[in-house]
Amino acid sequence: MTHLQAGPYHQAGQYHYDEIDRRFLAERVEQFRRQVERRISGELTEAEFRPLRLMNGLYLQLHAYMLRVAVPYGVLSSAQLRQLAAIGRKYDRGYGHFTTRQNLQFNWIKLVDVPAILDDLAKVDMHAIQTSGNCIRNVTTDQFAGAAEDEVVDPRVYAEIMRQWSTLHPEFTFLPRKFKIAITGSPHDRAALAIHDVAVRARRLADGAVGFDIYVGGGLGRSPFLAKLLREGLPEADLLAYLEAVLRIYNQYGRRDNIYKARIKILVHEVGIDKLRQQIDAEFERIRGPKYRLESAIVDAIRAHFAPPPFEVLPDEVPSVVVAMTGDAAFARWVQTNVVRHRQPGYASVTISLKPAGGIPGDATSEQMEAVADLAERFSFGELRVSHEQNLVLAHVRRDALHALWTELGKHGLETANAGLIGDIIACPGLDYCALANARSIPLAQQISERFADPERQHLIGELKIKMSGCINACGHHHVGHIGVLGVDKHGVETYQITIGGSADEKAALGAVVGPAVGYDEVTDKIERLVAAYLDWRLEGERFIDTVARLGVKAFRERVYGPAA
Amino acid sequence: MALLLKDGAVAENSWLAIDDEAVTVPEGPVIVSLERWRRDRAALSARNTPLGVRLKSDQLAGEVAADLDRFTLVALEFPVFRDGRAFSTARELREHHGFTGEIRAVGHVLPDQYQFLVRTGFTSVEVADTAKLESWRHALSEISVAYQAALTDDTPLSNLRRRVGTVG
């Protein structure tokens, strides 16, 4: 197995492991191998083994073990994606599932195979560390990082720094509950900052230096909260010291008596943001010092890993694209929804939708992964990303190659033109896999995407984000869906609560319940009626979410459920 | 029979844990609860032998900060290994309050946590289950690289990385 450096695309914008990192990873795999042996020998009880396996990404689900592989801030090389495809073929059922935390899950894993899988992952510098458990999870970011036209600071640099800092952190590995960090470096928030335990907005301070606004206490689940501003304009050098202070206060004061009240959002809610800020600031002043300072030399060394790929100098407008668009309506639709502007003239970023009509959101077969790996090498410097919306992204594609890329994608069922549209549904695994779920979500997502399969109709409706969870834990982010669907168990019957008006971007909002919960067979009809109301009422240029904001939830309730409801 | 570990090896335990209800306190170094320390402060201070205090996981460093010069040892309790508060308490004792005596982990801890204990300032571990001794011996050398600054490892390898553990 060749390492990344051996490939032709070692310039891919990601952190490149060296011998020290590889040694760490090999030791970690060996440590887990021994933990499995100690469990089998009985030295470790199941209660003791459970958190250890979770911190190595291994869950026990309804039907089998699930292994959640870390994709740090969603960035993968072609070589890594090929290895994931191979693992999917060898140890799973020939596919993998991309998650809202930019990771990849294998849903049909045998415990006995896990050490071998971890070995295979380590061969391409990958692992499953801290993808579960009550520790700092994989740091997530903007899927267009390093390419977005509106980006002011490259968030990957600081995501990598936070990844390293949080890896096997000696103080923060047995927290009250899981801890999720997201970062963006653009004014437009594509990383859903507001629903994270800590969110970092990287920006330029008045003097031009990099600084951070820190938010705390976002999270969904049974008590949804949007993150609150904790600290403005934190200097770069203080990033880790400040995070240490936040985590230390949480580790000491976060509730441990009730799993449902253990996230930092509850601490923020109960203590109050102002008092918590005082505690954190006091701790920060104690910690701040040379030892925990993030030196600019370290930042520079890590930034070097994310240098721009060798772009060609190109004109911004490419006539061949325009020509092809006018001649091919399907291609034109795809360009309109799945292609976004790039900061480099002549380039674009492409979303590869993993949401075909009737498909399982976020699933990709091993063949599809291999095809995308090849296309990433051919069209995007051997690098790709996973988005929190469960799609894949080729970040750096020449505009004059878009038609060729689209044609190739079409050969593998990956040309669906619905990024951001009603078919681009976020859904948790639900009752089909998950031991926590109360209701199915995947089949419902399939049903909705089939109902709205007509590409012309989807484009007519425009941006509309449906997010769906099969239980109150809200892995499908239903609270922040433009339309949210929550499955609950009502006396043994799957029942669904529909919300509207939620949003996960820089104008984040929690959705409001639109009417009484409905049965499985009624959800798609209700959504269709919501959409019909929007189409009747929308003003020029209004998205679904804008019309809801203008007219209010009540208007939609009366239209969909009748005035008496 | 509980064993004491220091630096990955079995060490002699010269301390005696005193029950809150024990009427007499024997000679020699003893460890008392925070409650007993508060109750019998004068009598315990009058003794001319080393004194240790034992904190429950919800008794944080601030509770003993003013009295730390009286204690040679602070024992931090893990009611269950998943309760990680004592990692922060140890670090606060060292970094914020300048405590230089022994910090001992007591209660339910796993070998898999040994390196975290050392790196947050613990100096000894009371091990209840001798069957796990081999795992404890092994624990400090399992991982040789850390990615963040902590108490025991001040020489960076490069960037955020440091060498840790007992093998070079």
XYZ file of C-alpha atoms in Angstrom:
733
model
C 0.000 0.000 0.000
C 1.487 3.283 -1.003
C 1.321 6.269 1.252
C -0.078 9.564 0.148
C 3.299 11.065 -0.597
C 3.863 8.420 -3.206
C 0.902 9.543 -5.294
C 1.001 12.231 -7.940
C -1.308 14.471 -5.952
C 0.550 14.871 -2.682
C -0.236 18.592 -2.893
C -3.833 17.800 -1.904
C -4.856 20.333 0.703
C -4.718 18.228 3.790
C -2.440 17.617 6.746
C 0.267 15.167 5.708
C 1.321 12.619 8.277
C 4.986 12.139 9.020
C 6.745 9.337 10.885
C 5.731 10.723 14.285
C 2.040 10.791 13.370
C 2.239 7.296 11.874
C 3.927 5.967 14.956
C 1.196 7.441 17.122
C -1.471 5.858 14.973
C 0.217 2.443 14.953
C 0.485 2.562 18.742
C -3.150 3.507 19.044
C -4.255 0.587 16.838
C -2.116 -1.773 18.917
C -3.604 -0.369 22.108
C -7.114 -1.064 20.815
C -6.132 -4.569 19.735
C -5.081 -5.250 23.320
C -8.271 -3.681 24.661
C -10.305 -6.103 22.546
C -8.200 -8.989 23.901
C -8.670 -7.782 27.474
C -12.415 -7.602 26.912
C -12.440 -11.143 25.544
C -10.340 -12.399 28.468
C -12.736 -10.727 30.897
C -10.174 -8.340 32.349
C -12.310 -5.480 31.081
C -16.022 -5.577 31.862
C -18.453 -4.567 29.113
C -19.118 -1.347 31.074
C -15.385 -0.593 31.054
C -14.821 -1.623 27.450
C -17.756 0.355 26.086
C -16.289 3.877 26.420
C -12.937 2.600 25.143
C -14.446 1.132 21.992
C -16.628 4.204 21.513
C -13.548 6.399 21.586
C -12.299 4.226 18.738
C -15.481 4.787 16.791
C -17.126 1.437 17.437
C -20.850 1.399 18.231
C -23.160 -1.521 18.810
C -26.288 -0.861 16.754
C -29.546 -2.702 16.269
C -28.226 -5.440 14.020
C -24.440 -5.187 14.030
C -21.428 -3.138 15.043
C -21.004 0.204 13.320
C -17.559 1.724 12.793
C -17.438 5.481 12.385
C -14.282 6.548 10.590
C -12.954 10.054 11.242
C -12.655 12.297 8.209
C -10.929 15.288 9.817
C -12.976 18.403 8.922
C -14.309 16.415 5.973
C -11.137 16.412 3.866
C -10.064 13.236 2.029
C -7.490 12.360 -0.594
C -8.314 10.076 -3.505
C -6.061 7.398 -1.983
C -7.994 7.556 1.273
C -11.379 7.332 -0.429
C -10.171 4.301 -2.421
C -9.151 2.624 0.806
C -12.577 3.359 2.317
C -14.143 1.794 -0.774
C -11.948 -1.278 -0.332
C -12.852 -1.598 3.349
C -16.529 -1.251 2.463
C -16.178 -4.076 -0.023
C -14.109 -6.353 2.208
C -15.701 -5.858 5.618
C -19.118 -4.274 4.951
C -21.706 -4.802 2.229
C -19.985 -2.806 -0.463
C -20.938 0.654 0.653
C -20.411 3.332 3.261
C -22.527 6.108 4.720
C -21.366 9.742 4.928
C -22.620 11.546 8.040
C -23.647 15.036 9.115
C -20.362 15.282 11.001
C -18.421 14.818 7.767
C -17.420 11.280 8.776
C -18.024 7.891 7.177
C -19.852 5.001 8.827
C -19.694 1.318 8.050
C -22.915 -0.193 9.308
C -22.260 -3.934 9.098
C -18.989 -4.622 10.894
C -17.852 -7.645 12.909
C -16.008 -6.923 16.163
C -13.329 -9.449 15.298
C -12.498 -7.536 12.088
C -12.114 -4.164 13.744
C -8.384 -4.273 14.548
C -7.684 -5.314 10.936
C -9.873 -2.501 9.629
C -8.032 -0.027 11.840
C -4.772 -1.375 10.388
C -6.107 -0.803 6.873
C -7.181 2.723 7.783
C -3.776 3.473 9.319
C -2.162 2.527 6.006
C -3.733 5.684 4.532
C -3.253 7.760 7.686
C -6.840 7.363 8.841
C -8.455 6.215 12.046
C -11.672 6.215 14.043
C -10.340 8.059 17.081
C -12.853 10.156 19.029
C -15.679 9.738 16.552
C -17.770 8.740 19.544
C -17.612 8.816 23.324
C -17.715 11.658 25.829
C -14.723 13.431 24.410
C -13.914 16.147 21.888
C -15.221 14.826 18.570
C -14.001 15.331 15.034
C -13.781 19.074 14.308
C -16.005 20.055 11.376
C -15.873 22.938 8.925
C -17.053 24.526 5.677
C -16.941 22.039 2.797
C -15.693 24.830 0.511
C -12.782 25.785 2.808
C -9.783 27.050 0.886
C -11.919 27.616 -2.216
C -14.917 29.754 -1.246
C -15.111 33.189 -2.768
C -16.248 34.795 0.497
C -13.591 33.163 2.714
C -11.436 35.497 4.818
C -9.493 32.912 6.843
C -8.787 29.292 5.872
C -10.526 27.341 8.640
C -8.729 24.063 7.842
C -5.535 25.372 9.435
C -7.227 25.925 12.789
C -9.420 22.836 12.450
C -6.220 20.789 12.123
C -4.662 22.572 15.104
C -7.763 21.819 17.171
C -7.783 18.235 15.904
C -4.237 17.701 17.082
C -4.762 19.502 20.385
C -7.884 17.464 21.179
C -6.395 14.087 20.205
C -6.174 11.951 23.350
C -6.299 15.088 25.472
C -5.340 13.875 28.938
C -7.767 16.143 30.772
C -10.752 16.138 28.418
C -11.298 12.516 27.400
C -13.843 11.677 30.112
C -16.144 14.691 29.860
C -19.752 14.792 31.089
C -20.882 14.259 27.494
C -19.699 14.502 23.886
C -18.232 17.800 22.730
C -18.501 19.023 19.147
C -16.499 21.894 17.690
C -17.101 23.550 14.311
C -15.179 26.355 12.629
C -15.749 28.584 9.621
C -13.692 31.330 8.041
C -16.444 32.801 5.862
C -19.242 35.252 6.654
C -21.738 32.800 5.143
C -21.916 29.889 7.567
C -21.894 26.545 5.776
C -20.715 24.639 8.858
C -23.858 25.008 11.027
C -21.941 26.791 13.787
C -25.036 27.518 15.874
C -25.697 23.869 16.719
C -22.227 23.086 18.109
C -20.966 22.920 21.682
C -18.247 25.368 20.698
C -18.216 27.239 17.418
C -15.299 29.269 16.117
C -15.737 32.039 13.587
C -12.309 32.915 12.222
C -11.995 36.423 10.852
C -9.612 39.318 10.418
C -9.322 41.636 13.415
C -9.029 45.397 13.034
C -5.230 45.151 12.670
C -5.528 42.502 9.945
C -4.370 39.631 12.156
C -6.392 36.418 12.428
C -8.741 36.304 15.391
C -11.757 34.341 16.508
C -15.269 34.884 17.758
C -16.131 31.992 20.045
C -19.690 30.748 20.530
C -20.812 28.208 23.120
C -23.736 26.020 24.036
C -25.386 25.119 20.756
C -26.910 21.689 20.365
C -30.092 19.925 19.333
C -31.522 16.827 21.006
C -34.473 17.050 23.357
C -33.478 20.551 24.546
C -32.379 22.466 21.452
C -30.316 25.630 21.911
C -28.485 27.884 19.489
C -24.932 28.778 20.487
C -24.374 32.113 22.234
C -21.507 34.526 21.714
C -18.885 33.897 24.390
C -15.829 35.878 23.311
C -15.210 38.337 20.502
C -11.913 38.888 18.757
C -9.822 36.264 20.545
C -6.203 36.584 19.306
C -4.800 33.631 17.371
C -2.132 32.925 19.997
C -4.823 32.393 22.652
C -6.974 29.870 20.789
C -5.837 26.738 22.626
C -5.517 28.380 26.047
C -9.052 29.688 25.702
C -10.414 26.313 24.586
C -8.633 24.701 27.547
C -10.450 27.169 29.807
C -13.858 26.431 28.257
C -13.321 22.673 28.480
C -11.975 22.827 32.027
C -15.013 24.743 33.263
C -17.273 22.288 31.446
C -15.401 19.247 32.761
C -15.698 20.519 36.332
C -19.194 21.994 36.336
C -21.081 20.212 33.559
C -23.834 18.009 34.970
C -23.050 14.330 35.370
C -26.248 13.285 37.119
C -28.447 13.114 34.012
C -27.249 12.161 30.535
C -29.886 14.428 28.972
C -28.652 17.470 30.862
C -24.940 16.863 30.504
C -24.100 18.853 27.349
C -22.508 22.269 27.798
C -25.699 23.884 26.425
C -27.437 22.975 29.691
C -24.603 24.486 31.740
C -24.906 27.677 29.684
C -28.663 27.633 30.194
C -28.548 26.966 33.937
C -25.590 29.176 34.897
C -26.247 31.920 32.350
C -23.875 33.047 29.639
C -22.581 36.084 31.566
C -21.640 34.203 34.702
C -20.160 31.355 32.693
C -18.109 33.872 30.716
C -16.697 35.240 33.989
C -15.702 31.749 35.120
C -14.127 30.927 31.772
C -12.299 34.253 31.593
C -10.901 33.780 35.105
C -9.706 30.295 34.157
C -8.301 31.624 30.888
C -6.249 34.272 32.703
C -4.745 31.522 34.860
C -3.964 29.246 31.919
C -2.741 31.924 29.531
C 1.014 31.776 29.463
C 3.925 30.692 27.328
C 3.162 26.983 27.696
C -0.284 27.115 26.126
C 0.357 29.892 23.642
C -0.272 28.952 20.034
C 2.964 30.181 18.481
C 2.742 31.670 15.013
C 5.543 29.334 13.891
C 3.275 26.363 14.641
C 0.398 27.935 12.734
C 2.690 28.655 9.779
C 3.989 25.080 9.725
C 0.460 23.694 9.675
C -0.723 26.294 7.165
C 1.954 25.043 4.763
C -0.029 21.789 4.467
C -2.978 23.744 3.087
C -1.191 25.735 0.434
C -3.345 26.288 -2.663
C -2.964 23.611 -5.344
C -1.124 24.630 -8.538
C -3.957 26.466 -10.266
C -3.680 27.394 -13.942
C -4.022 31.049 -14.801
C -7.408 31.164 -16.544
C -9.969 33.709 -17.637
C -12.973 33.797 -15.342
C -15.602 33.276 -18.024
C -15.394 30.082 -20.002
C -17.414 30.188 -23.217
C -17.503 26.422 -23.615
C -19.502 26.074 -20.385
C -22.051 28.608 -21.495
C -22.394 26.882 -24.841
C -22.876 23.499 -23.256
C -25.398 24.922 -20.793
C -27.586 26.386 -23.476
C -27.572 23.115 -25.323
C -28.314 20.817 -22.415
C -31.029 21.622 -19.892
C -29.966 18.868 -17.488
C -26.376 20.109 -17.416
C -27.614 23.670 -16.987
C -29.684 22.651 -13.972
C -26.725 20.850 -12.446
C -24.477 23.868 -12.921
C -27.101 26.073 -11.361
C -27.455 24.020 -8.167
C -24.321 21.943 -7.719
C -21.619 24.370 -8.835
C -20.504 27.382 -6.802
C -18.029 30.134 -7.553
C -14.389 29.714 -6.621
C -12.003 32.418 -5.532
C -9.606 31.408 -8.301
C -10.631 32.733 -11.746
C -11.705 29.942 -14.081
C -12.377 27.429 -11.289
C -15.494 26.277 -9.454
C -16.434 24.016 -6.549
C -18.743 21.109 -7.293
C -21.150 19.312 -4.992
C -21.603 15.654 -5.871
C -25.071 14.864 -4.583
C -25.460 11.616 -2.651
C -29.234 12.156 -2.725
C -30.616 10.557 -5.861
C -34.405 10.279 -5.944
C -35.344 7.281 -3.831
C -31.797 6.807 -2.558
C -30.488 6.618 0.993
C -29.137 10.064 1.892
C -25.353 9.958 2.289
C -24.845 6.405 1.057
C -22.200 5.644 -1.551
C -21.257 2.267 -2.964
C -17.626 1.193 -3.101
C -17.797 1.561 -6.892
C -19.064 5.128 -6.543
C -16.326 5.962 -4.043
C -13.708 4.633 -6.432
C -15.225 6.620 -9.293
C -15.191 9.811 -7.221
C -11.589 9.128 -6.178
C -10.612 8.858 -9.846
C -12.559 11.988 -10.769
C -10.974 13.905 -7.881
C -7.571 13.017 -9.297
C -8.562 13.952 -12.809
C -10.445 17.148 -11.998
C -9.580 18.414 -8.492
C -5.948 17.773 -7.523
C -6.696 14.418 -5.874
C -8.669 15.947 -3.050
C -12.316 15.920 -2.013
C -14.512 16.803 0.908
C -17.528 15.457 2.759
C -20.162 18.088 3.552
C -22.285 18.111 6.695
C -25.218 17.864 4.317
C -23.985 14.355 3.492
C -22.706 15.079 0.006
C -19.225 14.998 -1.521
C -17.414 18.020 -2.893
C -14.718 18.502 -5.491
C -13.443 21.890 -4.432
C -11.162 22.940 -7.307
C -12.591 22.088 -10.734
C -11.773 24.064 -13.887
C -14.941 25.627 -15.243
C -14.087 24.469 -18.734
C -13.996 20.870 -17.427
C -17.412 20.970 -15.767
C -19.227 19.331 -18.652
C -16.693 16.519 -18.849
C -16.959 15.974 -15.079
C -20.764 15.989 -15.202
C -20.720 13.450 -18.019
C -18.447 11.145 -16.011
C -20.576 11.536 -12.872
C -23.604 10.506 -14.893
C -22.001 7.134 -15.597
C -22.089 6.362 -11.861
C -25.467 7.799 -10.867
C -23.787 10.774 -9.236
C -25.098 13.589 -11.430
C -28.212 14.422 -9.389
C -28.811 18.165 -9.716
C -30.366 18.911 -6.343
C -27.805 20.446 -3.970
C -29.783 22.638 -1.580
C -33.115 21.601 -3.129
C -35.984 19.612 -1.660
C -34.419 16.282 -2.638
C -31.177 17.086 -0.783
C -32.500 15.689 2.485
C -30.444 15.211 5.632
C -31.612 12.082 7.424
C -30.296 10.097 10.359
C -30.070 6.279 9.990
C -33.266 5.909 12.039
C -34.944 2.664 12.947
C -33.295 0.823 10.073
C -29.959 0.841 11.933
C -29.982 2.813 15.130
C -30.649 1.364 18.580
C -31.925 4.729 19.819
C -34.424 5.435 17.057
C -38.197 5.477 17.582
C -39.146 5.726 13.933
C -37.873 5.178 10.416
C -36.250 8.097 8.662
C -34.427 6.622 5.654
C -37.540 5.154 3.932
C -39.389 8.399 4.546
C -36.549 10.431 3.015
C -36.652 8.042 0.051
C -40.392 8.514 -0.298
C -40.149 12.321 -0.200
C -37.292 12.462 -2.685
C -39.261 10.200 -5.032
C -42.360 12.360 -4.741
C -40.326 15.416 -5.730
C -38.060 13.559 -8.159
C -38.916 15.701 -11.196
C -35.822 17.908 -11.621
C -37.812 20.749 -13.182
C -40.211 20.810 -10.262
C -37.351 20.779 -7.755
C -35.739 23.717 -9.495
C -39.034 25.571 -9.596
C -39.382 25.147 -5.818
C -35.821 26.341 -5.244
C -33.800 26.166 -2.040
C -35.576 24.065 0.562
C -33.743 22.075 3.194
C -35.553 19.112 4.700
C -33.878 17.581 7.749
C -35.190 14.449 9.380
C -34.504 12.613 12.649
C -35.883 9.266 13.773
C -35.813 10.247 17.445
C -35.490 13.159 19.811
C -31.667 12.979 19.760
C -31.876 14.932 16.498
C -28.923 13.466 14.588
C -30.764 14.553 11.419
C -30.823 18.195 12.633
C -34.632 18.453 12.222
C -34.820 21.573 14.448
C -32.840 23.596 11.921
C -34.475 22.274 8.760
C -36.464 24.699 6.635
C -38.849 21.790 7.001
C -37.971 19.531 9.930
C -39.379 16.056 10.474
C -39.074 14.310 13.827
C -40.127 10.702 14.257
C -41.527 9.724 17.641
C -43.074 6.604 19.052
C -46.665 7.228 20.092
C -48.101 4.158 21.805
C -46.127 1.887 19.551
C -46.963 3.775 16.345
C -44.435 5.755 14.325
C -45.620 9.348 14.369
C -43.998 12.417 12.862
C -43.875 16.000 14.012
C -43.326 18.588 11.284
C -41.643 21.937 11.926
C -40.964 24.852 9.586
C -38.753 27.922 9.701
C -35.565 26.370 11.070
C -32.173 27.301 9.695
C -28.549 26.294 10.389
C -26.658 29.123 8.685
C -25.593 32.551 9.981
C -29.282 33.373 10.520
C -29.799 30.215 12.545
C -33.249 29.555 13.964
C -35.142 26.660 15.492
C -38.215 25.595 13.565
C -41.741 25.831 14.976
C -44.234 22.971 15.005
C -46.656 23.513 12.157
C -49.460 21.243 13.331
C -50.424 17.971 15.009
C -48.102 15.020 14.468
C -49.062 12.699 11.625
C -48.597 9.064 10.695
C -45.856 7.699 8.445
C -48.100 7.653 5.373
C -49.185 11.280 5.760
C -45.806 13.051 6.032
C -45.105 13.365 2.332
C -48.610 14.694 1.631
C -48.240 17.320 4.338
C -44.891 18.405 2.911
C -46.437 18.634 -0.520
C -49.158 20.901 0.862
C -46.578 23.104 2.598
C -44.728 23.415 -0.690
C -47.934 24.180 -2.596
C -48.759 26.962 -0.120
C -45.291 28.419 -0.546
C -45.544 28.319 -4.339
C -48.887 30.127 -4.176
C -47.678 32.800 -1.791
C -44.048 33.444 -2.597
C -42.957 36.831 -3.858
C -40.303 37.290 -6.502
C -36.989 35.853 -5.299
C -38.361 34.455 -2.042
C -37.120 31.091 -0.813
C -39.416 28.821 1.231
C -37.744 29.988 4.424
C -38.277 33.655 3.474
C -41.986 33.145 2.856
C -42.340 31.380 6.209
C -40.568 34.309 7.884
C -42.830 36.843 6.146
C -46.187 35.137 6.655
C -45.588 33.208 9.870
C -46.155 29.584 10.811
C -49.872 30.094 11.489
C -50.667 30.847 7.855
C -49.045 27.571 6.835
C -50.774 25.686 9.632
C -54.209 26.869 8.549
C -53.474 26.115 4.933
C -52.183 22.613 5.596
C -54.315 21.499 8.549
C -57.375 23.736 8.142
C -58.410 26.708 10.311
C -59.721 24.591 13.178
C -56.468 22.765 13.826
C -5.447 -6.097 48.605
C -4.957 -2.711 47.016
C -1.604 -1.951 45.447
C 0.073 1.361 44.956
C 1.695 2.268 41.665
C 4.267 4.961 41.056
C 6.003 5.493 37.721
C 4.521 2.285 36.393
C 5.871 0.091 39.182
C 4.496 -1.226 42.463
C 5.484 1.047 45.322
C 5.195 0.879 49.065
C 2.179 2.581 50.537
C 3.122 4.381 53.741
C -0.246 6.102 54.056
C -3.242 4.944 56.009
C -6.737 5.981 54.986
C -8.784 6.992 58.040
C -12.499 6.390 58.252
C -14.630 9.407 59.083
C -16.056 7.566 62.068
C -12.732 6.283 63.480
C -12.380 7.623 67.011
C -8.607 7.559 67.217
C -6.176 8.506 64.517
C -3.120 6.231 64.484
C 0.448 7.438 64.291
C 2.089 7.928 60.934
C 0.911 9.498 57.691
C -2.862 9.440 57.310
C -5.397 10.449 54.689
C -8.666 11.957 55.864
C -11.744 13.093 54.013
C -12.369 16.783 53.400
C -15.278 16.579 55.834
C -13.086 15.144 58.580
C -10.409 17.741 57.923
C -12.967 20.473 58.375
C -14.357 18.867 61.521
C -11.064 18.018 63.248
C -8.852 20.659 61.750
C -7.216 21.712 65.023
C -6.468 18.194 66.230
C -5.191 17.035 62.855
C -2.991 20.124 62.499
C -1.465 19.508 65.915
C -0.106 16.111 64.845
C 3.501 16.031 63.827
C 3.103 13.571 60.937
C 2.317 14.053 57.258
C -1.337 14.610 56.445
C -3.285 13.801 53.307
C -6.789 14.821 52.261
C -9.184 12.881 50.069
C -11.535 14.732 47.722
C -14.656 13.322 46.149
C -15.038 13.998 42.436
C -17.361 16.952 43.017
C -14.975 18.532 45.544
C -12.809 20.688 43.298
C -9.364 22.152 43.887
C -10.729 25.398 45.284
C -12.065 23.527 48.324
C -8.572 22.876 49.679
C -6.630 25.690 48.031
C -6.237 27.747 51.206
C -5.063 24.730 53.211
C -2.711 23.131 50.719
C 0.421 23.896 52.768
C -0.956 21.550 55.452
C -1.119 18.583 53.104
C 1.656 16.352 51.826
C -0.798 14.330 49.746
C -4.119 14.928 48.011
C -6.096 11.841 47.022
C -8.637 12.364 44.237
C -11.516 9.958 43.991
C -12.953 8.405 40.830
C -16.403 7.051 41.773
C -16.421 5.533 38.303
C -13.711 5.768 35.657
C -15.968 7.779 33.350
C -16.159 10.662 35.837
C -13.206 12.720 34.605
C -13.431 15.698 36.943
C -10.334 14.698 38.911
C -8.172 15.188 35.810
C -9.035 18.882 35.992
C -8.712 18.984 39.782
C -5.181 17.565 39.619
C -4.175 20.043 36.994
C -5.642 22.954 38.941
C -3.766 21.812 42.050
C -0.493 21.776 40.152
C -0.781 24.652 37.741
C -2.955 27.086 39.589
C -2.312 26.357 43.245
C 1.312 25.251 42.951
C 0.848 22.023 44.897
C 4.053 19.957 44.763
C 3.117 17.021 47.004
C 1.760 13.638 45.977
C -1.511 13.491 44.045
C -3.030 10.025 44.232
C -5.815 8.549 42.147
C -8.174 6.392 44.195
C -11.359 4.566 43.301
C -12.293 3.138 39.915
C -9.539 3.894 37.400
C -8.411 1.876 34.386
C -4.908 1.197 33.106
C -6.058 2.882 29.904
C -6.179 6.141 31.873
C -2.749 5.900 33.453
C -1.001 8.132 30.973
C -3.746 10.745 31.253
C -3.340 10.654 35.037
C 0.396 11.209 34.834
C 0.038 13.973 32.300
C -2.461 15.876 34.434
C -0.269 15.773 37.527
C -1.054 12.557 39.387
C 1.948 10.868 40.966
C 0.446 7.642 42.241
C -2.497 5.334 41.661
C -4.204 3.019 44.097
C -5.034 -0.121 42.148
C -7.787 -2.240 43.608
C -7.536 -5.162 41.227
C -4.174 -6.890 41.148
C -5.298 -8.983 38.177
C -4.800 -5.938 35.965
C -1.228 -5.340 37.090
C 0.274 -6.376 33.766
C -1.906 -3.884 31.932
C -0.942 -1.153 34.364
C 2.750 -1.903 33.850
C 2.259 -1.667 30.147
C 0.081 1.431 30.149
C 2.715 4.143 30.269
C 4.579 2.874 27.224
C 1.604 2.203 24.938
C 1.480 5.654 23.383
C 4.687 7.636 22.909
C 3.380 10.827 21.292
C 1.079 13.526 22.628
C -0.403 16.396 20.664
C -0.828 18.992 23.356
C 1.069 20.591 26.203
C 0.410 19.074 29.616
C 2.200 18.865 32.916
C 4.972 16.399 32.483
C 6.304 16.884 28.996
C 7.786 20.241 28.237
C 10.005 19.511 25.289
C 8.091 19.752 22.037
C 9.013 17.354 19.263
C 7.629 19.682 16.638
C 4.540 21.820 16.277
C 2.034 20.689 18.892
C 3.625 17.282 19.353
C 5.510 16.020 22.366
C 7.201 12.822 23.421
C 5.505 11.118 26.349
C 5.582 7.770 28.075
C 8.368 5.686 29.452
C 9.991 4.447 26.257
C 11.996 6.793 24.086
